[in-house]
């Protein structure tokens, strides 16, 4: 698996949005980060710039784009914000450059860019295998109400995976040891929060807590009034599943009042993946 870890996971797209604007340029690809992205690279080390470059190469065109990204998803928070930017860039440049790339074309390019980029394009709820890029949508008319507790200091995904290997004593994770998420997929499609809660688990919690010991305490203390808590991706964001919209709104308000040092976001899912919202 090229040093990547084989996953069996369920993705859910939440309504915490990044905004990417794309303006035509005859040749240059450039990026300006607006609020929230201070300090991030704006050259080809940025996955959004890489997305535009890869799309341009794949279609053999010379057009350019001026990208502007307004970030709301915390950087290195385990919520795939960078992947969302890359997915949005693919969708926007496909329109801007009139490439008429199909969804499958874009999904293929997305998989080259990062493990989570295909899901950021697809959105909704999906079962992911491989390194997370091989997806099967889970079609279900359900709504989930989440409270997200973010941390000001991010965690590096490769470091969390490396810590997992270190703790488990793996040089390579055997694919047969990857637990399957079949029951969780069924529970998610049924929409029953208690059932979902009983099956929610993230193997990256152990290494994330090992790198950031106070995260475990935080997870326990903030999650007590929700139905269940789980680390989002490779952390450090903690996701709390609630029973209803009202319960989630209330929990978010209570946490904000009681723990002013924490950054709390309310989120609902599943929602659509990257899409064009406005053409000017
Ligand atoms: O695919 P992406 O660029 O998001 O992955 C970032 C890093 O996370 C990889 O370089 C790898 O170290 C780690 N990773 C992994 N197994 C996965 C996904 C990511 O080891 N399935």
mmCIF file of C-alpha atoms in Angstrom, residues 108-209:
data_model
loop_
_atom_site.group_PDB
_atom_site.id
_atom_site.type_symbol
_atom_site.label_atom_id
_atom_site.label_comp_id
_atom_site.label_asym_id
_atom_site.label_seq_id
_atom_site.Cartn_x
_atom_site.Cartn_y
_atom_site.Cartn_z
ATOM 1 C CA UNK A 108 -9.533 9.906 -10.557
ATOM 2 C CA UNK A 109 -7.533 13.141 -10.391
ATOM 3 C CA UNK A 110 -8.758 13.688 -6.819
ATOM 4 C CA UNK A 111 -7.332 10.304 -5.772
ATOM 5 C CA UNK A 112 -3.903 11.367 -7.049
ATOM 6 C CA UNK A 113 -4.013 14.457 -4.848
ATOM 7 C CA UNK A 114 -4.839 12.882 -1.477
ATOM 8 C CA UNK A 115 -6.735 10.096 0.251
ATOM 9 C CA UNK A 116 -9.670 12.306 1.311
ATOM 10 C CA UNK A 117 -10.054 14.409 -1.840
ATOM 11 C CA UNK A 118 -12.382 11.970 -3.692
ATOM 12 C CA UNK A 119 -14.783 11.987 -0.753
ATOM 13 C CA UNK A 120 -14.671 15.782 -0.542
ATOM 14 C CA UNK A 121 -15.919 15.743 -4.143
ATOM 15 C CA UNK A 122 -18.521 13.066 -3.593
ATOM 16 C CA UNK A 123 -19.966 14.291 -0.288
ATOM 17 C CA UNK A 124 -22.893 12.655 1.499
ATOM 18 C CA UNK A 125 -22.124 9.452 3.366
ATOM 19 C CA UNK A 126 -19.744 6.900 1.910
ATOM 20 C CA UNK A 127 -17.868 3.751 2.728
ATOM 21 C CA UNK A 128 -14.161 4.194 2.002
ATOM 22 C CA UNK A 129 -11.501 1.529 1.551
ATOM 23 C CA UNK A 130 -8.010 1.410 0.075
ATOM 24 C CA UNK A 131 -6.262 4.410 1.582
ATOM 25 C CA UNK A 132 -9.668 6.063 1.853
ATOM 26 C CA UNK A 133 -9.983 6.947 -1.820
ATOM 27 C CA UNK A 134 -12.078 3.964 -2.990
ATOM 28 C CA UNK A 135 -15.646 4.931 -2.243
ATOM 29 C CA UNK A 136 -19.119 3.489 -2.319
ATOM 30 C CA UNK A 137 -21.908 5.962 -1.503
ATOM 31 C CA UNK A 138 -24.278 5.031 1.329
ATOM 32 C CA UNK A 139 -27.671 6.235 0.187
ATOM 33 C CA UNK A 140 -29.862 7.016 3.145
ATOM 34 C CA UNK A 141 -32.317 9.759 3.955
ATOM 35 C CA UNK A 142 -30.851 10.559 7.377
ATOM 36 C CA UNK A 143 -29.740 13.621 9.317
ATOM 37 C CA UNK A 144 -27.052 13.665 11.960
ATOM 38 C CA UNK A 145 -26.471 16.499 14.402
ATOM 39 C CA UNK A 146 -22.910 17.078 15.541
ATOM 40 C CA UNK A 147 -20.981 19.358 17.852
ATOM 41 C CA UNK A 148 -17.323 19.690 16.888
ATOM 42 C CA UNK A 149 -14.698 20.666 19.449
ATOM 43 C CA UNK A 150 -11.652 21.962 17.629
ATOM 44 C CA UNK A 151 -8.143 22.616 18.931
ATOM 45 C CA UNK A 152 -6.021 25.655 18.145
ATOM 46 C CA UNK A 153 -2.956 23.491 17.629
ATOM 47 C CA UNK A 154 -3.333 20.923 14.839
ATOM 48 C CA UNK A 155 -1.990 17.372 14.603
ATOM 49 C CA UNK A 156 -0.035 16.107 11.618
ATOM 50 C CA UNK A 157 -1.734 13.175 9.872
ATOM 51 C CA UNK A 158 1.533 11.370 8.952
ATOM 52 C CA UNK A 159 2.718 11.740 12.560
ATOM 53 C CA UNK A 160 -0.502 10.216 13.912
ATOM 54 C CA UNK A 161 -0.210 7.269 11.486
ATOM 55 C CA UNK A 162 3.482 6.852 12.417
ATOM 56 C CA UNK A 163 2.553 6.822 16.114
ATOM 57 C CA UNK A 164 -0.085 4.175 15.371
ATOM 58 C CA UNK A 165 2.620 1.972 13.802
ATOM 59 C CA UNK A 166 4.938 2.617 16.701
ATOM 60 C CA UNK A 167 2.342 1.644 19.318
ATOM 61 C CA UNK A 168 1.062 -1.379 17.395
ATOM 62 C CA UNK A 169 4.552 -2.538 16.498
ATOM 63 C CA UNK A 170 3.734 -2.596 12.780
ATOM 64 C CA UNK A 171 6.034 -1.951 9.925
ATOM 65 C CA UNK A 172 3.054 -2.567 7.672
ATOM 66 C CA UNK A 173 -0.572 -3.056 8.739
ATOM 67 C CA UNK A 174 -1.874 -6.421 7.518
ATOM 68 C CA UNK A 175 -5.069 -5.826 5.504
ATOM 69 C CA UNK A 176 -6.728 -8.791 7.250
ATOM 70 C CA UNK A 177 -6.523 -6.902 10.530
ATOM 71 C CA UNK A 178 -8.534 -3.941 9.311
ATOM 72 C CA UNK A 179 -11.937 -4.216 11.024
ATOM 73 C CA UNK A 180 -14.929 -3.825 8.734
ATOM 74 C CA UNK A 181 -17.576 -1.153 9.151
ATOM 75 C CA UNK A 182 -20.552 -3.077 7.799
ATOM 76 C CA UNK A 183 -22.635 -2.773 10.982
ATOM 77 C CA UNK A 184 -21.827 0.908 11.255
ATOM 78 C CA UNK A 185 -22.861 1.471 7.645
ATOM 79 C CA UNK A 186 -26.217 -0.202 8.375
ATOM 80 C CA UNK A 187 -26.699 1.820 11.564
ATOM 81 C CA UNK A 188 -25.878 5.072 9.762
ATOM 82 C CA UNK A 189 -28.409 4.312 7.087
ATOM 83 C CA UNK A 190 -31.049 3.620 9.766
ATOM 84 C CA UNK A 191 -30.425 7.013 11.366
ATOM 85 C CA UNK A 192 -30.688 5.701 14.941
ATOM 86 C CA UNK A 193 -28.162 7.762 16.913
ATOM 87 C CA UNK A 194 -27.875 5.267 19.802
ATOM 88 C CA UNK A 195 -27.138 2.426 17.388
ATOM 89 C CA UNK A 196 -24.587 4.533 15.534
ATOM 90 C CA UNK A 197 -23.006 5.575 18.834
ATOM 91 C CA UNK A 198 -22.489 1.967 19.932
ATOM 92 C CA UNK A 199 -20.513 1.258 16.750
ATOM 93 C CA UNK A 200 -18.546 4.477 16.376
ATOM 94 C CA UNK A 201 -14.797 3.933 16.753
ATOM 95 C CA UNK A 202 -11.627 5.403 15.344
ATOM 96 C CA UNK A 203 -8.365 3.440 15.557
ATOM 97 C CA UNK A 204 -6.445 6.706 15.309
ATOM 98 C CA UNK A 205 -7.644 7.774 18.760
ATOM 99 C CA UNK A 206 -4.946 5.749 20.524
ATOM 100 C CA UNK A 207 -2.037 7.370 18.658
ATOM 101 C CA UNK A 208 -3.646 10.837 18.699
ATOM 102 C CA UNK A 209 -4.112 10.607 22.491
#
